[in-house]
Amino acid sequence: YWNRYPGARCDIESLEYQYGFEDDLPREWKWTERYATQPEILTYLNHVADRFSLRDGIQLETRVTAAVFDEGANRWAVTTDRGDRFSAKFCIMATGCLSAAKVPDFKGIDSFKGDWYHTGNWPHEGVDFTGKRVGVIGTGSSAIQSIPIIATQSKQLTVFQRTANFSVPAHNGPINPEYRAQMKENYTDVRRRARESAAGILARAPGEKSALEVAEEERRAEFESRWQQGGFALGGAFIDLGLNLQANETAAEFVRSKIRETVNNPETAELLCPRDYPFATKRLCVDTGYFETFNRDNVSLVDVKTNPIESITPNGLRTGGKEYEFDCLVFATGFDAMTGALSNIDIRGRGGKALREKWSAGPRTYLGIQIAGFPNLFTITGPGSPSVLSNMIVSIEQHVDWISDCLVYLREHELPTIEATVKAEDEWVDHVNQVADMTLFPLANSWYLGANIPGKPRVFMPYVGGVGNYAVKCQQVAANGYEGFALAAGGS
Ligand code: N01
């Protein structure tokens, strides 16, 4: 609904990125392309809302402003920007990990005379870039998807890059009918395997060898085969790419060699080669013609790492002591990830304590599902769960199932509240950090760590232990009578 920038599509394959809570839906629905476009995904969501008669339970065009726990009544009071007041026994925050769009606090932004847009909040009527001089700031997934399209629409496009990114080709196209038939026939099994996998994605099984135990030719052949397949397959080529810097560097250098082969101007190619962080420790991007776009005469690349953007001016922007003039600016500058949408709501738990205050040194949760001091409040794919390191649909459904079962359990056992204990939360946060520290992820200044938001505490937020392992842990917790949760009125 919000991310409708040119070229927006899902970079997980459509046959894997769909609901699995019911068997007929995935068999009936016919995705047209390997990677679904934003309009097709929106049509699908509307279809699901109609098919399951969900609209009566949804209030659109409403922003929740506050959620406050009333300890006397054991109820949440939820208020909205339309003046509604709701009272609920349970409150489930399904506010999204990447929904709080962030435009950096650039000096002079209000003085810009042209039009500016954020990729995560794109005008519904679309934008006509014909004949326009356009500046795009950022080179993450949103930029990498939109730049090739904006380049063909605009008169002149300048890309301002702070960190060069690893991107692999999507090789998008129509879905092979045999593959579609096979997926439909085995959908229940496909879904089960996704739930038990490391990232909820099955497109290609991860390799079992170390990148360092094979000869150069074998390594290159494996990378090449996965590059030709496209999408996230490359990330799983060898077992130690995410764990060992030397192994990781072999994949990093492979991608750099592809960039050099693709981009004609050697200086531009070098600038586009990622060197600031290990391969895939920021989210891997998946593109259609991104690097090729820099061979176009109307496209140029400006490094804003050496010379950060100084200000937005009435006519464009200034960096490195030079002013660049534009008719339009596109901020592909990302999100206040994982915590932003929750922090934007005034959430108050026991004793009126604000969630913002509790999380001032970084988010703390038990299993990414609950927060000590905030009874009967659940978070879907919250920090501390696999969330953004997975196929989000798989992770969302796992949380929805777990929370639904939990609510039934509470009702059947006549328990008024459930609340994570401080001890269980502390132990889980320690575990999340320990597992992250075993990987190369903390070496990148990524949004996974909050590094894209000035002043945000540097804490690795998602759980890297794997979707399947995590689901087993959640099942065990429930089977042990909701171990780590206090099940009664009263605190932890
Ligand atoms: O945002 P980002 P995104 N000056 O944070 C740059 C998902 N997604 O919207 O890297 C200059 O990745 C910033 O630079 P740096 C996906 O999970 C999925 O692209 O911080 N530059 C970076 O280049 C993805 O990871 C799909 O140095 C500044 C860019 O802006 C997540 O959403 C498609 C700057 C922000 O990149 C976010 O992606 C799209 C500044 N002051 C997105 N501030 C799918 O296909 C920021 N930048 C499913």
mmCIF file with all atom_site columns, C-alpha atoms in Angstrom, residues 144-335:
data_model
loop_
_atom_site.group_PDB
_atom_site.id
_atom_site.type_symbol
_atom_site.label_atom_id
_atom_site.label_alt_id
_atom_site.label_comp_id
_atom_site.label_asym_id
_atom_site.label_entity_id
_atom_site.label_seq_id
_atom_site.pdbx_PDB_ins_code
_atom_site.Cartn_x
_atom_site.Cartn_y
_atom_site.Cartn_z
_atom_site.occupancy
_atom_site.B_iso_or_equiv
_atom_site.pdbx_formal_charge
_atom_site.auth_seq_id
_atom_site.auth_comp_id
_atom_site.auth_asym_id
_atom_site.auth_atom_id
_atom_site.pdbx_PDB_model_num
ATOM 1   C CA . ILE A 1 144 ? 18.223 -0.579  -6.429  1.00 0.00 ? 144 ILE A CA 1
ATOM 2   C CA . GLN A 1 145 ? 14.739 -1.569  -7.620  1.00 0.00 ? 145 GLN A CA 1
ATOM 3   C CA . SER A 1 146 ? 13.659 1.939   -8.594  1.00 0.00 ? 146 SER A CA 1
ATOM 4   C CA . ILE A 1 147 ? 16.844 3.379   -10.149 1.00 0.00 ? 147 ILE A CA 1
ATOM 5   C CA . PRO A 1 148 ? 16.708 1.294   -13.382 1.00 0.00 ? 148 PRO A CA 1
ATOM 6   C CA . ILE A 1 149 ? 13.092 2.393   -13.981 1.00 0.00 ? 149 ILE A CA 1
ATOM 7   C CA . ILE A 1 150 ? 13.560 6.064   -13.049 1.00 0.00 ? 150 ILE A CA 1
ATOM 8   C CA . ALA A 1 151 ? 16.594 6.118   -15.368 1.00 0.00 ? 151 ALA A CA 1
ATOM 9   C CA . THR A 1 152 ? 14.415 5.209   -18.354 1.00 0.00 ? 152 THR A CA 1
ATOM 10  C CA . GLN A 1 153 ? 11.719 7.748   -17.400 1.00 0.00 ? 153 GLN A CA 1
ATOM 11  C CA . SER A 1 154 ? 13.807 10.805  -16.528 1.00 0.00 ? 154 SER A CA 1
ATOM 12  C CA . LYS A 1 155 ? 15.942 13.169  -18.553 1.00 0.00 ? 155 LYS A CA 1
ATOM 13  C CA . GLN A 1 156 ? 18.863 12.873  -16.186 1.00 0.00 ? 156 GLN A CA 1
ATOM 14  C CA . LEU A 1 157 ? 19.410 10.788  -13.060 1.00 0.00 ? 157 LEU A CA 1
ATOM 15  C CA . THR A 1 158 ? 22.077 11.275  -10.406 1.00 0.00 ? 158 THR A CA 1
ATOM 16  C CA . VAL A 1 159 ? 22.504 8.602   -7.713  1.00 0.00 ? 159 VAL A CA 1
ATOM 17  C CA . PHE A 1 160 ? 24.035 9.650   -4.390  1.00 0.00 ? 160 PHE A CA 1
ATOM 18  C CA . GLN A 1 161 ? 25.700 6.631   -2.821  1.00 0.00 ? 161 GLN A CA 1
ATOM 19  C CA . ARG A 1 162 ? 27.000 6.450   0.753   1.00 0.00 ? 162 ARG A CA 1
ATOM 20  C CA . THR A 1 163 ? 27.567 2.692   0.926   1.00 0.00 ? 163 THR A CA 1
ATOM 21  C CA . ALA A 1 164 ? 27.955 0.502   -2.149  1.00 0.00 ? 164 ALA A CA 1
ATOM 22  C CA . ASN A 1 165 ? 25.722 -2.560  -1.875  1.00 0.00 ? 165 ASN A CA 1
ATOM 23  C CA . PHE A 1 166 ? 25.883 -6.203  -2.858  1.00 0.00 ? 166 PHE A CA 1
ATOM 24  C CA . SER A 1 167 ? 23.144 -6.998  -5.345  1.00 0.00 ? 167 SER A CA 1
ATOM 25  C CA . VAL A 1 168 ? 22.374 -10.168 -7.298  1.00 0.00 ? 168 VAL A CA 1
ATOM 26  C CA . PRO A 1 169 ? 20.273 -10.449 -10.455 1.00 0.00 ? 169 PRO A CA 1
ATOM 27  C CA . ALA A 1 170 ? 16.625 -11.462 -10.031 1.00 0.00 ? 170 ALA A CA 1
ATOM 28  C CA . HIS A 1 171 ? 16.315 -13.104 -13.472 1.00 0.00 ? 171 HIS A CA 1
ATOM 29  C CA . ASN A 1 172 ? 12.651 -12.307 -13.265 1.00 0.00 ? 172 ASN A CA 1
ATOM 30  C CA . GLY A 1 173 ? 10.201 -13.667 -15.842 1.00 0.00 ? 173 GLY A CA 1
ATOM 31  C CA . PRO A 1 174 ? 7.015  -15.663 -16.234 1.00 0.00 ? 174 PRO A CA 1
ATOM 32  C CA . ILE A 1 175 ? 6.668  -18.631 -13.888 1.00 0.00 ? 175 ILE A CA 1
ATOM 33  C CA . ASN A 1 176 ? 7.610  -21.942 -15.463 1.00 0.00 ? 176 ASN A CA 1
ATOM 34  C CA . PRO A 1 177 ? 4.263  -23.872 -15.740 1.00 0.00 ? 177 PRO A CA 1
ATOM 35  C CA . GLU A 1 178 ? 5.835  -27.157 -14.643 1.00 0.00 ? 178 GLU A CA 1
ATOM 36  C CA . TYR A 1 179 ? 7.360  -25.525 -11.556 1.00 0.00 ? 179 TYR A CA 1
ATOM 37  C CA . ARG A 1 180 ? 4.021  -23.900 -10.761 1.00 0.00 ? 180 ARG A CA 1
ATOM 38  C CA . ALA A 1 181 ? 2.180  -27.238 -11.082 1.00 0.00 ? 181 ALA A CA 1
ATOM 39  C CA . GLN A 1 182 ? 4.745  -28.989 -8.919  1.00 0.00 ? 182 GLN A CA 1
ATOM 40  C CA . MET A 1 183 ? 4.547  -26.295 -6.213  1.00 0.00 ? 183 MET A CA 1
ATOM 41  C CA . LYS A 1 184 ? 0.741  -26.421 -6.190  1.00 0.00 ? 184 LYS A CA 1
ATOM 42  C CA . GLU A 1 185 ? 0.680  -30.174 -5.894  1.00 0.00 ? 185 GLU A CA 1
ATOM 43  C CA . ASN A 1 186 ? 3.125  -30.192 -2.988  1.00 0.00 ? 186 ASN A CA 1
ATOM 44  C CA . TYR A 1 187 ? 2.106  -26.959 -1.347  1.00 0.00 ? 187 TYR A CA 1
ATOM 45  C CA . THR A 1 188 ? 1.470  -28.359 2.123   1.00 0.00 ? 188 THR A CA 1
ATOM 46  C CA . ASP A 1 189 ? 4.879  -29.981 2.156   1.00 0.00 ? 189 ASP A CA 1
ATOM 47  C CA . VAL A 1 190 ? 6.528  -26.864 0.681   1.00 0.00 ? 190 VAL A CA 1
ATOM 48  C CA . ARG A 1 191 ? 5.072  -24.800 3.477   1.00 0.00 ? 191 ARG A CA 1
ATOM 49  C CA . ARG A 1 192 ? 6.197  -27.238 6.162   1.00 0.00 ? 192 ARG A CA 1
ATOM 50  C CA . ARG A 1 193 ? 9.745  -27.273 4.790   1.00 0.00 ? 193 ARG A CA 1
ATOM 51  C CA . ALA A 1 194 ? 9.795  -23.463 4.690   1.00 0.00 ? 194 ALA A CA 1
ATOM 52  C CA . ARG A 1 195 ? 8.709  -23.335 8.336   1.00 0.00 ? 195 ARG A CA 1
ATOM 53  C CA . GLU A 1 196 ? 11.502 -25.725 9.294   1.00 0.00 ? 196 GLU A CA 1
ATOM 54  C CA . SER A 1 197 ? 14.212 -23.995 7.218   1.00 0.00 ? 197 SER A CA 1
ATOM 55  C CA . ALA A 1 198 ? 16.746 -21.367 8.266   1.00 0.00 ? 198 ALA A CA 1
ATOM 56  C CA . ALA A 1 199 ? 15.144 -18.383 6.520   1.00 0.00 ? 199 ALA A CA 1
ATOM 57  C CA . GLY A 1 200 ? 11.719 -19.578 5.391   1.00 0.00 ? 200 GLY A CA 1
ATOM 58  C CA . ILE A 1 201 ? 12.925 -19.652 1.780   1.00 0.00 ? 201 ILE A CA 1
ATOM 59  C CA . LEU A 1 202 ? 13.353 -22.822 -0.269  1.00 0.00 ? 202 LEU A CA 1
ATOM 60  C CA . ALA A 1 203 ? 14.372 -21.564 -3.723  1.00 0.00 ? 203 ALA A CA 1
ATOM 61  C CA . ARG A 1 204 ? 17.682 -23.408 -3.390  1.00 0.00 ? 204 ARG A CA 1
ATOM 62  C CA . ALA A 1 205 ? 19.082 -25.594 -0.644  1.00 0.00 ? 205 ALA A CA 1
ATOM 63  C CA . PRO A 1 206 ? 22.055 -24.052 1.175   1.00 0.00 ? 206 PRO A CA 1
ATOM 64  C CA . GLY A 1 207 ? 25.471 -25.545 0.413   1.00 0.00 ? 207 GLY A CA 1
ATOM 65  C CA . GLU A 1 208 ? 27.043 -27.870 2.956   1.00 0.00 ? 208 GLU A CA 1
ATOM 66  C CA . LYS A 1 209 ? 30.721 -27.218 2.211   1.00 0.00 ? 209 LYS A CA 1
ATOM 67  C CA . SER A 1 210 ? 33.056 -24.506 3.411   1.00 0.00 ? 210 SER A CA 1
ATOM 68  C CA . ALA A 1 211 ? 34.057 -21.971 0.761   1.00 0.00 ? 211 ALA A CA 1
ATOM 69  C CA . LEU A 1 212 ? 37.631 -22.563 1.879   1.00 0.00 ? 212 LEU A CA 1
ATOM 70  C CA . GLU A 1 213 ? 37.691 -26.338 1.501   1.00 0.00 ? 213 GLU A CA 1
ATOM 71  C CA . VAL A 1 214 ? 37.071 -26.368 -2.247  1.00 0.00 ? 214 VAL A CA 1
ATOM 72  C CA . ALA A 1 215 ? 39.348 -25.446 -5.138  1.00 0.00 ? 215 ALA A CA 1
ATOM 73  C CA . GLU A 1 216 ? 39.030 -22.022 -6.771  1.00 0.00 ? 216 GLU A CA 1
ATOM 74  C CA . GLU A 1 217 ? 37.308 -23.455 -9.891  1.00 0.00 ? 217 GLU A CA 1
ATOM 75  C CA . GLU A 1 218 ? 34.718 -25.381 -7.891  1.00 0.00 ? 218 GLU A CA 1
ATOM 76  C CA . ARG A 1 219 ? 33.985 -22.322 -5.756  1.00 0.00 ? 219 ARG A CA 1
ATOM 77  C CA . ARG A 1 220 ? 33.588 -20.075 -8.779  1.00 0.00 ? 220 ARG A CA 1
ATOM 78  C CA . ALA A 1 221 ? 31.372 -22.671 -10.508 1.00 0.00 ? 221 ALA A CA 1
ATOM 79  C CA . GLU A 1 222 ? 29.084 -22.831 -7.455  1.00 0.00 ? 222 GLU A CA 1
ATOM 80  C CA . PHE A 1 223 ? 28.834 -19.036 -7.236  1.00 0.00 ? 223 PHE A CA 1
ATOM 81  C CA . GLU A 1 224 ? 28.244 -18.793 -10.986 1.00 0.00 ? 224 GLU A CA 1
ATOM 82  C CA . SER A 1 225 ? 25.496 -21.406 -10.957 1.00 0.00 ? 225 SER A CA 1
ATOM 83  C CA . ARG A 1 226 ? 23.703 -19.578 -8.135  1.00 0.00 ? 226 ARG A CA 1
ATOM 84  C CA . TRP A 1 227 ? 24.225 -16.192 -9.807  1.00 0.00 ? 227 TRP A CA 1
ATOM 85  C CA . GLN A 1 228 ? 22.594 -17.615 -12.940 1.00 0.00 ? 228 GLN A CA 1
ATOM 86  C CA . GLN A 1 229 ? 19.692 -18.939 -10.873 1.00 0.00 ? 229 GLN A CA 1
ATOM 87  C CA . GLY A 1 230 ? 19.230 -15.440 -9.422  1.00 0.00 ? 230 GLY A CA 1
ATOM 88  C CA . GLY A 1 231 ? 17.788 -14.125 -6.170  1.00 0.00 ? 231 GLY A CA 1
ATOM 89  C CA . PHE A 1 232 ? 18.958 -15.183 -2.739  1.00 0.00 ? 232 PHE A CA 1
ATOM 90  C CA . ALA A 1 233 ? 20.458 -18.494 -3.925  1.00 0.00 ? 233 ALA A CA 1
ATOM 91  C CA . LEU A 1 234 ? 23.937 -16.948 -3.925  1.00 0.00 ? 234 LEU A CA 1
ATOM 92  C CA . GLY A 1 235 ? 23.829 -16.169 -0.212  1.00 0.00 ? 235 GLY A CA 1
ATOM 93  C CA . GLY A 1 236 ? 23.672 -19.885 0.662   1.00 0.00 ? 236 GLY A CA 1
ATOM 94  C CA . ALA A 1 237 ? 26.449 -21.072 -1.655  1.00 0.00 ? 237 ALA A CA 1
ATOM 95  C CA . PHE A 1 238 ? 28.708 -22.210 1.201   1.00 0.00 ? 238 PHE A CA 1
ATOM 96  C CA . ILE A 1 239 ? 28.093 -22.970 4.825   1.00 0.00 ? 239 ILE A CA 1
ATOM 97  C CA . ASP A 1 240 ? 30.560 -20.445 6.250   1.00 0.00 ? 240 ASP A CA 1
ATOM 98  C CA . LEU A 1 241 ? 29.851 -17.296 4.209   1.00 0.00 ? 241 LEU A CA 1
ATOM 99  C CA . GLY A 1 242 ? 28.097 -15.708 7.181   1.00 0.00 ? 242 GLY A CA 1
ATOM 100 C CA . LEU A 1 243 ? 30.592 -16.927 9.765   1.00 0.00 ? 243 LEU A CA 1
ATOM 101 C CA . ASN A 1 244 ? 34.116 -16.644 8.429   1.00 0.00 ? 244 ASN A CA 1
ATOM 102 C CA . LEU A 1 245 ? 35.556 -13.445 6.969   1.00 0.00 ? 245 LEU A CA 1
ATOM 103 C CA . GLN A 1 246 ? 37.928 -15.219 4.626   1.00 0.00 ? 246 GLN A CA 1
ATOM 104 C CA . ALA A 1 247 ? 35.141 -17.424 3.250   1.00 0.00 ? 247 ALA A CA 1
ATOM 105 C CA . ASN A 1 248 ? 32.882 -14.396 3.008   1.00 0.00 ? 248 ASN A CA 1
ATOM 106 C CA . GLU A 1 249 ? 35.482 -12.465 1.025   1.00 0.00 ? 249 GLU A CA 1
ATOM 107 C CA . THR A 1 250 ? 35.368 -15.102 -1.744  1.00 0.00 ? 250 THR A CA 1
ATOM 108 C CA . ALA A 1 251 ? 31.664 -14.324 -2.306  1.00 0.00 ? 251 ALA A CA 1
ATOM 109 C CA . ALA A 1 252 ? 32.284 -10.578 -1.971  1.00 0.00 ? 252 ALA A CA 1
ATOM 110 C CA . GLU A 1 253 ? 35.010 -10.712 -4.603  1.00 0.00 ? 253 GLU A CA 1
ATOM 111 C CA . PHE A 1 254 ? 32.810 -12.797 -6.904  1.00 0.00 ? 254 PHE A CA 1
ATOM 112 C CA . VAL A 1 255 ? 30.120 -10.084 -6.842  1.00 0.00 ? 255 VAL A CA 1
ATOM 113 C CA . ARG A 1 256 ? 32.739 -7.372  -7.380  1.00 0.00 ? 256 ARG A CA 1
ATOM 114 C CA . SER A 1 257 ? 34.029 -9.253  -10.432 1.00 0.00 ? 257 SER A CA 1
ATOM 115 C CA . LYS A 1 258 ? 30.469 -9.264  -11.823 1.00 0.00 ? 258 LYS A CA 1
ATOM 116 C CA . ILE A 1 259 ? 30.165 -5.513  -11.249 1.00 0.00 ? 259 ILE A CA 1
ATOM 117 C CA . ARG A 1 260 ? 33.456 -4.890  -13.069 1.00 0.00 ? 260 ARG A CA 1
ATOM 118 C CA . GLU A 1 261 ? 32.299 -7.087  -15.988 1.00 0.00 ? 261 GLU A CA 1
ATOM 119 C CA . THR A 1 262 ? 29.001 -5.198  -16.204 1.00 0.00 ? 262 THR A CA 1
ATOM 120 C CA . VAL A 1 263 ? 29.888 -1.537  -15.709 1.00 0.00 ? 263 VAL A CA 1
ATOM 121 C CA . ASN A 1 264 ? 31.829 -0.001  -18.610 1.00 0.00 ? 264 ASN A CA 1
ATOM 122 C CA . ASN A 1 265 ? 33.456 2.916   -16.782 1.00 0.00 ? 265 ASN A CA 1
ATOM 123 C CA . PRO A 1 266 ? 36.148 1.426   -14.491 1.00 0.00 ? 266 PRO A CA 1
ATOM 124 C CA . GLU A 1 267 ? 35.938 4.299   -11.989 1.00 0.00 ? 267 GLU A CA 1
ATOM 125 C CA . THR A 1 268 ? 32.174 3.963   -11.661 1.00 0.00 ? 268 THR A CA 1
ATOM 126 C CA . ALA A 1 269 ? 32.553 0.182   -11.368 1.00 0.00 ? 269 ALA A CA 1
ATOM 127 C CA . GLU A 1 270 ? 35.047 0.552   -8.501  1.00 0.00 ? 270 GLU A CA 1
ATOM 128 C CA . LEU A 1 271 ? 32.763 3.003   -6.734  1.00 0.00 ? 271 LEU A CA 1
ATOM 129 C CA . LEU A 1 272 ? 29.896 0.506   -7.041  1.00 0.00 ? 272 LEU A CA 1
ATOM 130 C CA . CYS A 1 273 ? 32.024 -2.332  -5.587  1.00 0.00 ? 273 CYS A CA 1
ATOM 131 C CA . PRO A 1 274 ? 31.031 -2.901  -1.934  1.00 0.00 ? 274 PRO A CA 1
ATOM 132 C CA . ARG A 1 275 ? 34.029 -2.879  0.393   1.00 0.00 ? 275 ARG A CA 1
ATOM 133 C CA . ASP A 1 276 ? 32.709 -1.465  3.664   1.00 0.00 ? 276 ASP A CA 1
ATOM 134 C CA . TYR A 1 277 ? 31.114 -4.599  5.064   1.00 0.00 ? 277 TYR A CA 1
ATOM 135 C CA . PRO A 1 278 ? 31.109 -8.382  4.544   1.00 0.00 ? 278 PRO A CA 1
ATOM 136 C CA . PHE A 1 279 ? 28.920 -9.887  1.819   1.00 0.00 ? 279 PHE A CA 1
ATOM 137 C CA . ALA A 1 280 ? 25.222 -10.223 2.837   1.00 0.00 ? 280 ALA A CA 1
ATOM 138 C CA . THR A 1 281 ? 25.654 -8.723  6.317   1.00 0.00 ? 281 THR A CA 1
ATOM 139 C CA . LYS A 1 282 ? 23.456 -5.890  5.147   1.00 0.00 ? 282 LYS A CA 1
ATOM 140 C CA . ARG A 1 283 ? 20.349 -7.235  3.494   1.00 0.00 ? 283 ARG A CA 1
ATOM 141 C CA . LEU A 1 284 ? 21.287 -8.614  0.102   1.00 0.00 ? 284 LEU A CA 1
ATOM 142 C CA . CYS A 1 285 ? 19.604 -6.714  -2.740  1.00 0.00 ? 285 CYS A CA 1
ATOM 143 C CA . VAL A 1 286 ? 18.030 -8.404  -5.748  1.00 0.00 ? 286 VAL A CA 1
ATOM 144 C CA . ASP A 1 287 ? 17.875 -6.350  -8.940  1.00 0.00 ? 287 ASP A CA 1
ATOM 145 C CA . THR A 1 288 ? 16.877 -6.167  -12.558 1.00 0.00 ? 288 THR A CA 1
ATOM 146 C CA . GLY A 1 289 ? 19.497 -4.267  -14.520 1.00 0.00 ? 289 GLY A CA 1
ATOM 147 C CA . TYR A 1 290 ? 20.815 -2.159  -11.625 1.00 0.00 ? 290 TYR A CA 1
ATOM 148 C CA . PHE A 1 291 ? 24.523 -2.167  -12.451 1.00 0.00 ? 291 PHE A CA 1
ATOM 149 C CA . GLU A 1 292 ? 23.778 -1.958  -16.215 1.00 0.00 ? 292 GLU A CA 1
ATOM 150 C CA . THR A 1 293 ? 21.914 1.314   -15.548 1.00 0.00 ? 293 THR A CA 1
ATOM 151 C CA . PHE A 1 294 ? 25.237 3.045   -14.866 1.00 0.00 ? 294 PHE A CA 1
ATOM 152 C CA . ASN A 1 295 ? 26.192 2.482   -18.533 1.00 0.00 ? 295 ASN A CA 1
ATOM 153 C CA . ARG A 1 296 ? 23.432 4.852   -19.628 1.00 0.00 ? 296 ARG A CA 1
ATOM 154 C CA . ASP A 1 297 ? 24.455 8.339   -20.797 1.00 0.00 ? 297 ASP A CA 1
ATOM 155 C CA . ASN A 1 298 ? 21.825 10.029  -18.612 1.00 0.00 ? 298 ASN A CA 1
ATOM 156 C CA . VAL A 1 299 ? 22.915 8.357   -15.330 1.00 0.00 ? 299 VAL A CA 1
ATOM 157 C CA . SER A 1 300 ? 25.749 9.348   -13.018 1.00 0.00 ? 300 SER A CA 1
ATOM 158 C CA . LEU A 1 301 ? 26.959 8.238   -9.604  1.00 0.00 ? 301 LEU A CA 1
ATOM 159 C CA . VAL A 1 302 ? 28.175 10.548  -6.821  1.00 0.00 ? 302 VAL A CA 1
ATOM 160 C CA . ASP A 1 303 ? 30.018 9.283   -3.747  1.00 0.00 ? 303 ASP A CA 1
ATOM 161 C CA . VAL A 1 304 ? 28.588 10.884  -0.605  1.00 0.00 ? 304 VAL A CA 1
ATOM 162 C CA . LYS A 1 305 ? 30.655 8.778   1.756   1.00 0.00 ? 305 LYS A CA 1
ATOM 163 C CA . THR A 1 306 ? 33.775 10.894  1.289   1.00 0.00 ? 306 THR A CA 1
ATOM 164 C CA . ASN A 1 307 ? 31.718 14.089  1.100   1.00 0.00 ? 307 ASN A CA 1
ATOM 165 C CA . PRO A 1 308 ? 28.404 13.684  2.986   1.00 0.00 ? 308 PRO A CA 1
ATOM 166 C CA . ILE A 1 309 ? 25.406 15.651  1.766   1.00 0.00 ? 309 ILE A CA 1
ATOM 167 C CA . GLU A 1 310 ? 25.817 19.116  3.308   1.00 0.00 ? 310 GLU A CA 1
ATOM 168 C CA . SER A 1 311 ? 22.354 20.474  2.657   1.00 0.00 ? 311 SER A CA 1
ATOM 169 C CA . ILE A 1 312 ? 19.315 20.443  0.456   1.00 0.00 ? 312 ILE A CA 1
ATOM 170 C CA . THR A 1 313 ? 19.145 23.750  -1.406  1.00 0.00 ? 313 THR A CA 1
ATOM 171 C CA . PRO A 1 314 ? 16.235 25.481  -3.194  1.00 0.00 ? 314 PRO A CA 1
ATOM 172 C CA . ASN A 1 315 ? 17.487 24.039  -6.486  1.00 0.00 ? 315 ASN A CA 1
ATOM 173 C CA . GLY A 1 316 ? 18.906 20.676  -5.462  1.00 0.00 ? 316 GLY A CA 1
ATOM 174 C CA . LEU A 1 317 ? 21.559 19.592  -3.026  1.00 0.00 ? 317 LEU A CA 1
ATOM 175 C CA . ARG A 1 318 ? 25.099 20.395  -2.028  1.00 0.00 ? 318 ARG A CA 1
ATOM 176 C CA . THR A 1 319 ? 27.911 17.935  -1.418  1.00 0.00 ? 319 THR A CA 1
ATOM 177 C CA . GLY A 1 320 ? 31.683 18.205  -1.689  1.00 0.00 ? 320 GLY A CA 1
ATOM 178 C CA . GLY A 1 321 ? 31.375 21.973  -2.062  1.00 0.00 ? 321 GLY A CA 1
ATOM 179 C CA . LYS A 1 322 ? 29.351 21.554  -5.283  1.00 0.00 ? 322 LYS A CA 1
ATOM 180 C CA . GLU A 1 323 ? 25.671 22.138  -5.936  1.00 0.00 ? 323 GLU A CA 1
ATOM 181 C CA . TYR A 1 324 ? 23.688 19.659  -8.045  1.00 0.00 ? 324 TYR A CA 1
ATOM 182 C CA . GLU A 1 325 ? 20.417 20.944  -9.541  1.00 0.00 ? 325 GLU A CA 1
ATOM 183 C CA . PHE A 1 326 ? 17.251 18.856  -9.706  1.00 0.00 ? 326 PHE A CA 1
ATOM 184 C CA . ASP A 1 327 ? 13.542 19.048  -10.477 1.00 0.00 ? 327 ASP A CA 1
ATOM 185 C CA . CYS A 1 328 ? 12.825 16.102  -8.169  1.00 0.00 ? 328 CYS A CA 1
ATOM 186 C CA . LEU A 1 329 ? 14.546 14.346  -5.279  1.00 0.00 ? 329 LEU A CA 1
ATOM 187 C CA . VAL A 1 330 ? 13.852 10.748  -4.272  1.00 0.00 ? 330 VAL A CA 1
ATOM 188 C CA . PHE A 1 331 ? 14.793 9.731   -0.751  1.00 0.00 ? 331 PHE A CA 1
ATOM 189 C CA . ALA A 1 332 ? 15.363 5.973   -0.812  1.00 0.00 ? 332 ALA A CA 1
ATOM 190 C CA . THR A 1 333 ? 16.736 6.374   2.695   1.00 0.00 ? 333 THR A CA 1
ATOM 191 C CA . GLY A 1 334 ? 14.999 3.523   4.469   1.00 0.00 ? 334 GLY A CA 1
ATOM 192 C CA . PHE A 1 335 ? 13.193 3.101   7.753   1.00 0.00 ? 335 PHE A CA 1
#
